[in-house]
PDB file of N, CA and C in Angstrom:
ATOM      1  N   UNK A  30      63.321-123.840 -94.938  1.00 61.00           N
ATOM      2  CA  UNK A  30      63.701-124.235 -93.564  1.00 61.00           C
ATOM      3  C   UNK A  30      62.439-124.285 -92.708  1.00 61.00           C
ATOM      4  N   UNK A  31      62.261-125.382 -91.988  1.00 81.00           N
ATOM      5  CA  UNK A  31      61.065-125.543 -91.181  1.00 81.00           C
ATOM      6  C   UNK A  31      61.229-124.825 -89.821  1.00 81.00           C
ATOM      7  N   UNK A  32      60.080-124.594 -89.190  1.00 90.00           N
ATOM      8  CA  UNK A  32      60.078-123.918 -87.912  1.00 90.00           C
ATOM      9  C   UNK A  32      60.716-124.803 -86.841  1.00 90.00           C
ATOM     10  N   UNK A  33      61.386-124.163 -85.888  1.00 96.00           N
ATOM     11  CA  UNK A  33      62.049-124.854 -84.800  1.00 96.00           C
ATOM     12  C   UNK A  33      61.016-125.586 -83.971  1.00 96.00           C
ATOM     13  N   UNK A  34      61.344-126.821 -83.547  1.00 97.00           N
ATOM     14  CA  UNK A  34      60.438-127.659 -82.742  1.00 97.00           C
ATOM     15  C   UNK A  34      60.970-127.788 -81.326  1.00 97.00           C
ATOM     16  N   UNK A  35      60.037-127.992 -80.422  1.00 98.00           N
ATOM     17  CA  UNK A  35      60.348-128.101 -78.982  1.00 98.00           C
ATOM     18  C   UNK A  35      59.551-129.231 -78.364  1.00 98.00           C
ATOM     19  N   UNK A  36      60.094-129.795 -77.274  1.00 97.00           N
ATOM     20  CA  UNK A  36      59.329-130.656 -76.399  1.00 97.00           C
ATOM     21  C   UNK A  36      59.034-129.851 -75.181  1.00 97.00           C
ATOM     22  N   UNK A  37      57.907-130.121 -74.537  1.00 98.00           N
ATOM     23  CA  UNK A  37      57.573-129.465 -73.286  1.00 98.00           C
ATOM     24  C   UNK A  37      57.829-130.493 -72.175  1.00 98.00           C
ATOM     25  N   UNK A  38      58.929-130.307 -71.480  1.00 98.00           N
ATOM     26  CA  UNK A  38      59.418-131.269 -70.485  1.00 98.00           C
ATOM     27  C   UNK A  38      59.105-130.719 -69.086  1.00 98.00           C
ATOM     28  N   UNK A  39      58.153-131.336 -68.435  1.00 98.00           N
ATOM     29  CA  UNK A  39      57.741-130.892 -67.097  1.00 98.00           C
ATOM     30  C   UNK A  39      58.583-131.495 -65.984  1.00 98.00           C
ATOM     31  N   UNK A  40      59.100-132.698 -66.221  1.00 96.00           N
ATOM     32  CA  UNK A  40      59.884-133.390 -65.189  1.00 96.00           C
ATOM     33  C   UNK A  40      60.838-134.367 -65.882  1.00 96.00           C
ATOM     34  N   UNK A  41      62.049-134.438 -65.369  1.00 96.00           N
ATOM     35  CA  UNK A  41      63.039-135.404 -65.881  1.00 96.00           C
ATOM     36  C   UNK A  41      63.760-135.937 -64.665  1.00 96.00           C
ATOM     37  N   UNK A  42      63.443-137.189 -64.287  1.00 95.00           N
ATOM     38  CA  UNK A  42      64.067-137.781 -63.126  1.00 95.00           C
ATOM     39  C   UNK A  42      64.328-139.278 -63.378  1.00 95.00           C
ATOM     40  N   UNK A  43      64.597-140.027 -62.289  1.00 94.00           N
ATOM     41  CA  UNK A  43      64.891-141.455 -62.438  1.00 94.00           C
ATOM     42  C   UNK A  43      63.720-142.242 -62.980  1.00 94.00           C
ATOM     43  N   UNK A  44      62.505-141.724 -62.874  1.00 89.00           N
ATOM     44  CA  UNK A  44      61.328-142.403 -63.420  1.00 89.00           C
ATOM     45  C   UNK A  44      61.127-142.126 -64.884  1.00 89.00           C
ATOM     46  N   UNK A  45      61.889-141.217 -65.465  1.00 94.00           N
ATOM     47  CA  UNK A  45      61.767-140.888 -66.879  1.00 94.00           C
ATOM     48  C   UNK A  45      61.432-139.438 -67.095  1.00 94.00           C
ATOM     49  N   UNK A  46      61.105-139.120 -68.351  1.00 96.00           N
ATOM     50  CA  UNK A  46      60.758-137.745 -68.701  1.00 96.00           C
ATOM     51  C   UNK A  46      59.239-137.663 -68.856  1.00 96.00           C
ATOM     52  N   UNK A  47      58.674-136.641 -68.250  1.00 97.00           N
ATOM     53  CA  UNK A  47      57.229-136.383 -68.349  1.00 97.00           C
ATOM     54  C   UNK A  47      57.038-135.210 -69.282  1.00 97.00           C
ATOM     55  N   UNK A  48      56.360-135.447 -70.427  1.00 97.00           N
ATOM     56  CA  UNK A  48      56.259-134.453 -71.503  1.00 97.00           C
ATOM     57  C   UNK A  48      54.788-134.127 -71.766  1.00 97.00           C
ATOM     58  N   UNK A  49      54.612-133.013 -72.458  1.00 96.00           N
ATOM     59  CA  UNK A  49      53.297-132.655 -72.976  1.00 96.00           C
ATOM     60  C   UNK A  49      53.068-133.430 -74.260  1.00 96.00           C
ATOM     61  N   UNK A  50      51.917-134.028 -74.391  1.00 95.00           N
ATOM     62  CA  UNK A  50      51.510-134.710 -75.619  1.00 95.00           C
ATOM     63  C   UNK A  50      50.188-134.144 -76.089  1.00 95.00           C
ATOM     64  N   UNK A  51      49.986-134.171 -77.384  1.00 91.00           N
ATOM     65  CA  UNK A  51      48.744-133.688 -77.950  1.00 91.00           C
ATOM     66  C   UNK A  51      48.271-134.645 -79.050  1.00 91.00           C
ATOM     67  N   UNK A  52      46.990-134.555 -79.357  1.00 81.00           N
ATOM     68  CA  UNK A  52      46.445-135.346 -80.473  1.00 81.00           C
ATOM     69  C   UNK A  52      47.099-134.909 -81.770  1.00 81.00           C
ATOM     70  N   UNK A  53      47.359-135.827 -82.634  1.00 71.00           N
ATOM     71  CA  UNK A  53      48.043-135.518 -83.892  1.00 71.00           C
ATOM     72  C   UNK A  53      47.265-134.543 -84.751  1.00 71.00           C
ATOM     73  N   UNK A  54      45.938-134.553 -84.643  1.00 69.00           N
ATOM     74  CA  UNK A  54      45.126-133.677 -85.483  1.00 69.00           C
ATOM     75  C   UNK A  54      44.460-132.554 -84.673  1.00 69.00           C
ATOM     76  N   UNK A  55      44.602-132.617 -83.346  1.00 65.00           N
ATOM     77  CA  UNK A  55      43.845-131.685 -82.523  1.00 65.00           C
ATOM     78  C   UNK A  55      44.596-131.406 -81.202  1.00 65.00           C
ATOM     79  N   UNK A  56      45.061-130.179 -81.028  1.00 62.00           N
ATOM     80  CA  UNK A  56      45.816-129.842 -79.817  1.00 62.00           C
ATOM     81  C   UNK A  56      44.901-129.569 -78.640  1.00 62.00           C
ATOM     82  N   UNK A  57      43.603-129.645 -78.825  1.00 72.00           N
ATOM     83  CA  UNK A  57      42.674-129.446 -77.718  1.00 72.00           C
ATOM     84  C   UNK A  57      42.678-130.669 -76.780  1.00 72.00           C
ATOM     85  N   UNK A  58      43.254-131.730 -77.239  1.00 84.00           N
ATOM     86  CA  UNK A  58      43.343-132.970 -76.477  1.00 84.00           C
ATOM     87  C   UNK A  58      44.792-133.143 -76.065  1.00 84.00           C
ATOM     88  N   UNK A  59      45.201-132.502 -74.949  1.00 90.00           N
ATOM     89  CA  UNK A  59      46.586-132.538 -74.475  1.00 90.00           C
ATOM     90  C   UNK A  59      46.645-133.133 -73.095  1.00 90.00           C
ATOM     91  N   UNK A  60      47.778-133.759 -72.791  1.00 92.00           N
ATOM     92  CA  UNK A  60      47.983-134.342 -71.480  1.00 92.00           C
ATOM     93  C   UNK A  60      49.471-134.487 -71.215  1.00 92.00           C
ATOM     94  N   UNK A  61      49.809-134.751 -69.965  1.00 92.00           N
ATOM     95  CA  UNK A  61      51.202-134.960 -69.553  1.00 92.00           C
ATOM     96  C   UNK A  61      51.391-136.439 -69.233  1.00 92.00           C
ATOM     97  N   UNK A  62      52.416-137.039 -69.803  1.00 94.00           N
ATOM     98  CA  UNK A  62      52.641-138.488 -69.648  1.00 94.00           C
ATOM     99  C   UNK A  62      54.121-138.770 -69.755  1.00 94.00           C
ATOM    100  N   UNK A  63      54.533-139.953 -69.276  1.00 95.00           N
ATOM    101  CA  UNK A  63      55.910-140.373 -69.449  1.00 95.00           C
ATOM    102  C   UNK A  63      56.202-140.580 -70.921  1.00 95.00           C
ATOM    103  N   UNK A  64      57.379-140.155 -71.348  1.00 94.00           N
ATOM    104  CA  UNK A  64      57.750-140.281 -72.746  1.00 94.00           C
ATOM    105  C   UNK A  64      57.694-141.747 -73.226  1.00 94.00           C
ATOM    106  N   UNK A  65      58.087-142.666 -72.388  1.00 93.00           N
ATOM    107  CA  UNK A  65      58.116-144.089 -72.807  1.00 93.00           C
ATOM    108  C   UNK A  65      56.742-144.646 -73.132  1.00 93.00           C
ATOM    109  N   UNK A  66      55.688-143.968 -72.704  1.00 92.00           N
ATOM    110  CA  UNK A  66      54.332-144.450 -72.998  1.00 92.00           C
ATOM    111  C   UNK A  66      53.784-143.967 -74.345  1.00 92.00           C
ATOM    112  N   UNK A  67      54.544-143.128 -75.033  1.00 89.00           N
ATOM    113  CA  UNK A  67      54.129-142.654 -76.352  1.00 89.00           C
ATOM    114  C   UNK A  67      54.612-143.638 -77.386  1.00 89.00           C
ATOM    115  N   UNK A  68      53.676-144.284 -78.038  1.00 86.00           N
ATOM    116  CA  UNK A  68      54.037-145.270 -79.066  1.00 86.00           C
ATOM    117  C   UNK A  68      53.848-144.698 -80.456  1.00 86.00           C
ATOM    118  N   UNK A  69      53.976-143.370 -80.564  1.00 84.00           N
ATOM    119  CA  UNK A  69      53.857-142.697 -81.866  1.00 84.00           C
ATOM    120  C   UNK A  69      52.466-142.219 -82.207  1.00 84.00           C
ATOM    121  N   UNK A  70      51.540-142.399 -81.276  1.00 85.00           N
ATOM    122  CA  UNK A  70      50.149-141.980 -81.543  1.00 85.00           C
ATOM    123  C   UNK A  70      49.893-140.539 -81.142  1.00 85.00           C
ATOM    124  N   UNK A  71      50.798-139.943 -80.402  1.00 90.00           N
ATOM    125  CA  UNK A  71      50.608-138.605 -79.853  1.00 90.00           C
ATOM    126  C   UNK A  71      51.725-137.667 -80.322  1.00 90.00           C
ATOM    127  N   UNK A  72      51.375-136.441 -80.549  1.00 91.00           N
ATOM    128  CA  UNK A  72      52.338-135.385 -80.919  1.00 91.00           C
ATOM    129  C   UNK A  72      53.171-135.025 -79.694  1.00 91.00           C
ATOM    130  N   UNK A  73      54.498-135.001 -79.822  1.00 94.00           N
ATOM    131  CA  UNK A  73      55.318-134.574 -78.693  1.00 94.00           C
ATOM    132  C   UNK A  73      56.242-133.436 -79.094  1.00 94.00           C
ATOM    133  N   UNK A  74      56.314-133.085 -80.358  1.00 94.00           N
ATOM    134  CA  UNK A  74      57.107-131.959 -80.825  1.00 94.00           C
ATOM    135  C   UNK A  74      56.207-130.844 -81.283  1.00 94.00           C
ATOM    136  N   UNK A  75      56.440-129.638 -80.791  1.00 94.00           N
ATOM    137  CA  UNK A  75      55.566-128.502 -81.052  1.00 94.00           C
ATOM    138  C   UNK A  75      56.409-127.285 -81.448  1.00 94.00           C
ATOM    139  N   UNK A  76      55.802-126.382 -82.220  1.00 94.00           N
ATOM    140  CA  UNK A  76      56.435-125.090 -82.483  1.00 94.00           C
ATOM    141  C   UNK A  76      56.148-124.165 -81.286  1.00 94.00           C
ATOM    142  N   UNK A  77      56.863-123.065 -81.226  1.00 96.00           N
ATOM    143  CA  UNK A  77      56.624-122.082 -80.147  1.00 96.00           C
ATOM    144  C   UNK A  77      55.162-121.624 -80.171  1.00 96.00           C
ATOM    145  N   UNK A  78      54.659-121.325 -81.336  1.00 94.00           N
ATOM    146  CA  UNK A  78      53.291-120.837 -81.464  1.00 94.00           C
ATOM    147  C   UNK A  78      52.287-121.915 -80.983  1.00 94.00           C
ATOM    148  N   UNK A  79      52.511-123.168 -81.329  1.00 92.00           N
ATOM    149  CA  UNK A  79      51.626-124.236 -80.893  1.00 92.00           C
ATOM    150  C   UNK A  79      51.601-124.353 -79.375  1.00 92.00           C
ATOM    151  N   UNK A  80      52.809-124.308 -78.777  1.00 94.00           N
ATOM    152  CA  UNK A  80      52.881-124.412 -77.289  1.00 94.00           C
ATOM    153  C   UNK A  80      52.136-123.279 -76.643  1.00 94.00           C
ATOM    154  N   UNK A  81      52.365-122.059 -77.128  1.00 94.00           N
ATOM    155  CA  UNK A  81      51.721-120.899 -76.499  1.00 94.00           C
ATOM    156  C   UNK A  81      50.232-120.873 -76.755  1.00 94.00           C
ATOM    157  N   UNK A  82      49.761-121.481 -77.835  1.00 91.00           N
ATOM    158  CA  UNK A  82      48.313-121.552 -78.078  1.00 91.00           C
ATOM    159  C   UNK A  82      47.651-122.583 -77.185  1.00 91.00           C
ATOM    160  N   UNK A  83      48.390-123.579 -76.722  1.00 90.00           N
ATOM    161  CA  UNK A  83      47.857-124.535 -75.756  1.00 90.00           C
ATOM    162  C   UNK A  83      47.784-123.874 -74.386  1.00 90.00           C
ATOM    163  N   UNK A  84      48.895-123.317 -73.945  1.00 93.00           N
ATOM    164  CA  UNK A  84      48.945-122.573 -72.664  1.00 93.00           C
ATOM    165  C   UNK A  84      50.268-121.850 -72.605  1.00 93.00           C
ATOM    166  N   UNK A  85      50.260-120.549 -72.562  1.00 97.00           N
ATOM    167  CA  UNK A  85      51.485-119.748 -72.576  1.00 97.00           C
ATOM    168  C   UNK A  85      52.426-120.102 -71.423  1.00 97.00           C
ATOM    169  N   UNK A  86      51.879-120.580 -70.322  1.00 97.00           N
ATOM    170  CA  UNK A  86      52.738-120.942 -69.154  1.00 97.00           C
ATOM    171  C   UNK A  86      53.639-122.123 -69.485  1.00 97.00           C
ATOM    172  N   UNK A  87      53.279-122.919 -70.475  1.00 97.00           N
ATOM    173  CA  UNK A  87      54.072-124.100 -70.806  1.00 97.00           C
ATOM    174  C   UNK A  87      55.372-123.723 -71.493  1.00 97.00           C
ATOM    175  N   UNK A  88      55.445-122.518 -72.073  1.00 98.00           N
ATOM    176  CA  UNK A  88      56.648-122.098 -72.808  1.00 98.00           C
ATOM    177  C   UNK A  88      57.873-122.171 -71.935  1.00 98.00           C
ATOM    178  N   UNK A  89      57.784-121.913 -70.641  1.00 98.00           N
ATOM    179  CA  UNK A  89      58.956-121.939 -69.768  1.00 98.00           C
ATOM    180  C   UNK A  89      59.534-123.337 -69.625  1.00 98.00           C
ATOM    181  N   UNK A  90      58.792-124.389 -70.017  1.00 98.00           N
ATOM    182  CA  UNK A  90      59.275-125.763 -69.951  1.00 98.00           C
ATOM    183  C   UNK A  90      59.732-126.292 -71.297  1.00 98.00           C
ATOM    184  N   UNK A  91      59.731-125.450 -72.319  1.00 98.00           N
ATOM    185  CA  UNK A  91      60.092-125.869 -73.675  1.00 98.00           C
ATOM    186  C   UNK A  91      61.589-126.161 -73.780  1.00 98.00           C
ATOM    187  N   UNK A  92      61.921-127.272 -74.427  1.00 98.00           N
ATOM    188  CA  UNK A  92      63.280-127.689 -74.657  1.00 98.00           C
ATOM    189  C   UNK A  92      63.454-127.881 -76.167  1.00 98.00           C
ATOM    190  N   UNK A  93      64.449-127.221 -76.776  1.00 98.00           N
ATOM    191  CA  UNK A  93      64.634-127.376 -78.219  1.00 98.00           C
ATOM    192  C   UNK A  93      64.912-128.837 -78.609  1.00 98.00           C
ATOM    193  N   UNK A  94      64.362-129.242 -79.722  1.00 96.00           N
ATOM    194  CA  UNK A  94      64.584-130.582 -80.256  1.00 96.00           C
ATOM    195  C   UNK A  94      65.713-130.514 -81.283  1.00 96.00           C
ATOM    196  N   UNK A  95      66.640-131.430 -81.194  1.00 88.00           N
ATOM    197  CA  UNK A  95      67.744-131.468 -82.115  1.00 88.00           C
ATOM    198  C   UNK A  95      67.253-131.873 -83.497  1.00 88.00           C
ATOM    199  N   UNK A  96      67.869-131.394 -84.551  1.00 75.00           N
ATOM    200  CA  UNK A  96      67.490-131.829 -85.896  1.00 75.00           C
ATOM    201  C   UNK A  96      67.662-133.338 -86.028  1.00 75.00           C
ATOM    202  N   UNK A  97      66.692-133.973 -86.655  1.00 59.00           N
ATOM    203  CA  UNK A  97      66.765-135.422 -86.855  1.00 59.00           C
ATOM    204  C   UNK A  97      66.033-136.206 -85.812  1.00 59.00           C
ATOM    205  N   UNK A  98      65.543-135.583 -84.774  1.00 61.00           N
ATOM    206  CA  UNK A  98      64.743-136.309 -83.750  1.00 61.00           C
ATOM    207  C   UNK A  98      63.340-136.450 -84.219  1.00 61.00           C
TER     208      UNK A  98
END
């Protein structure tokens, strides 16, 4: 069984969802952007440990990802 994954959702409104994204190979390159602008080049699903290693304050914005997403 794989580790539970989360999205870090900072804002969800009429303009869309603003999420934390990271480089696929390097989490030191992280930014917040609208979900619709991710064309698969950026990581948007993280484990609890990954989120907390980026910034522990982000954990409060973590939203569980459903299986199959």
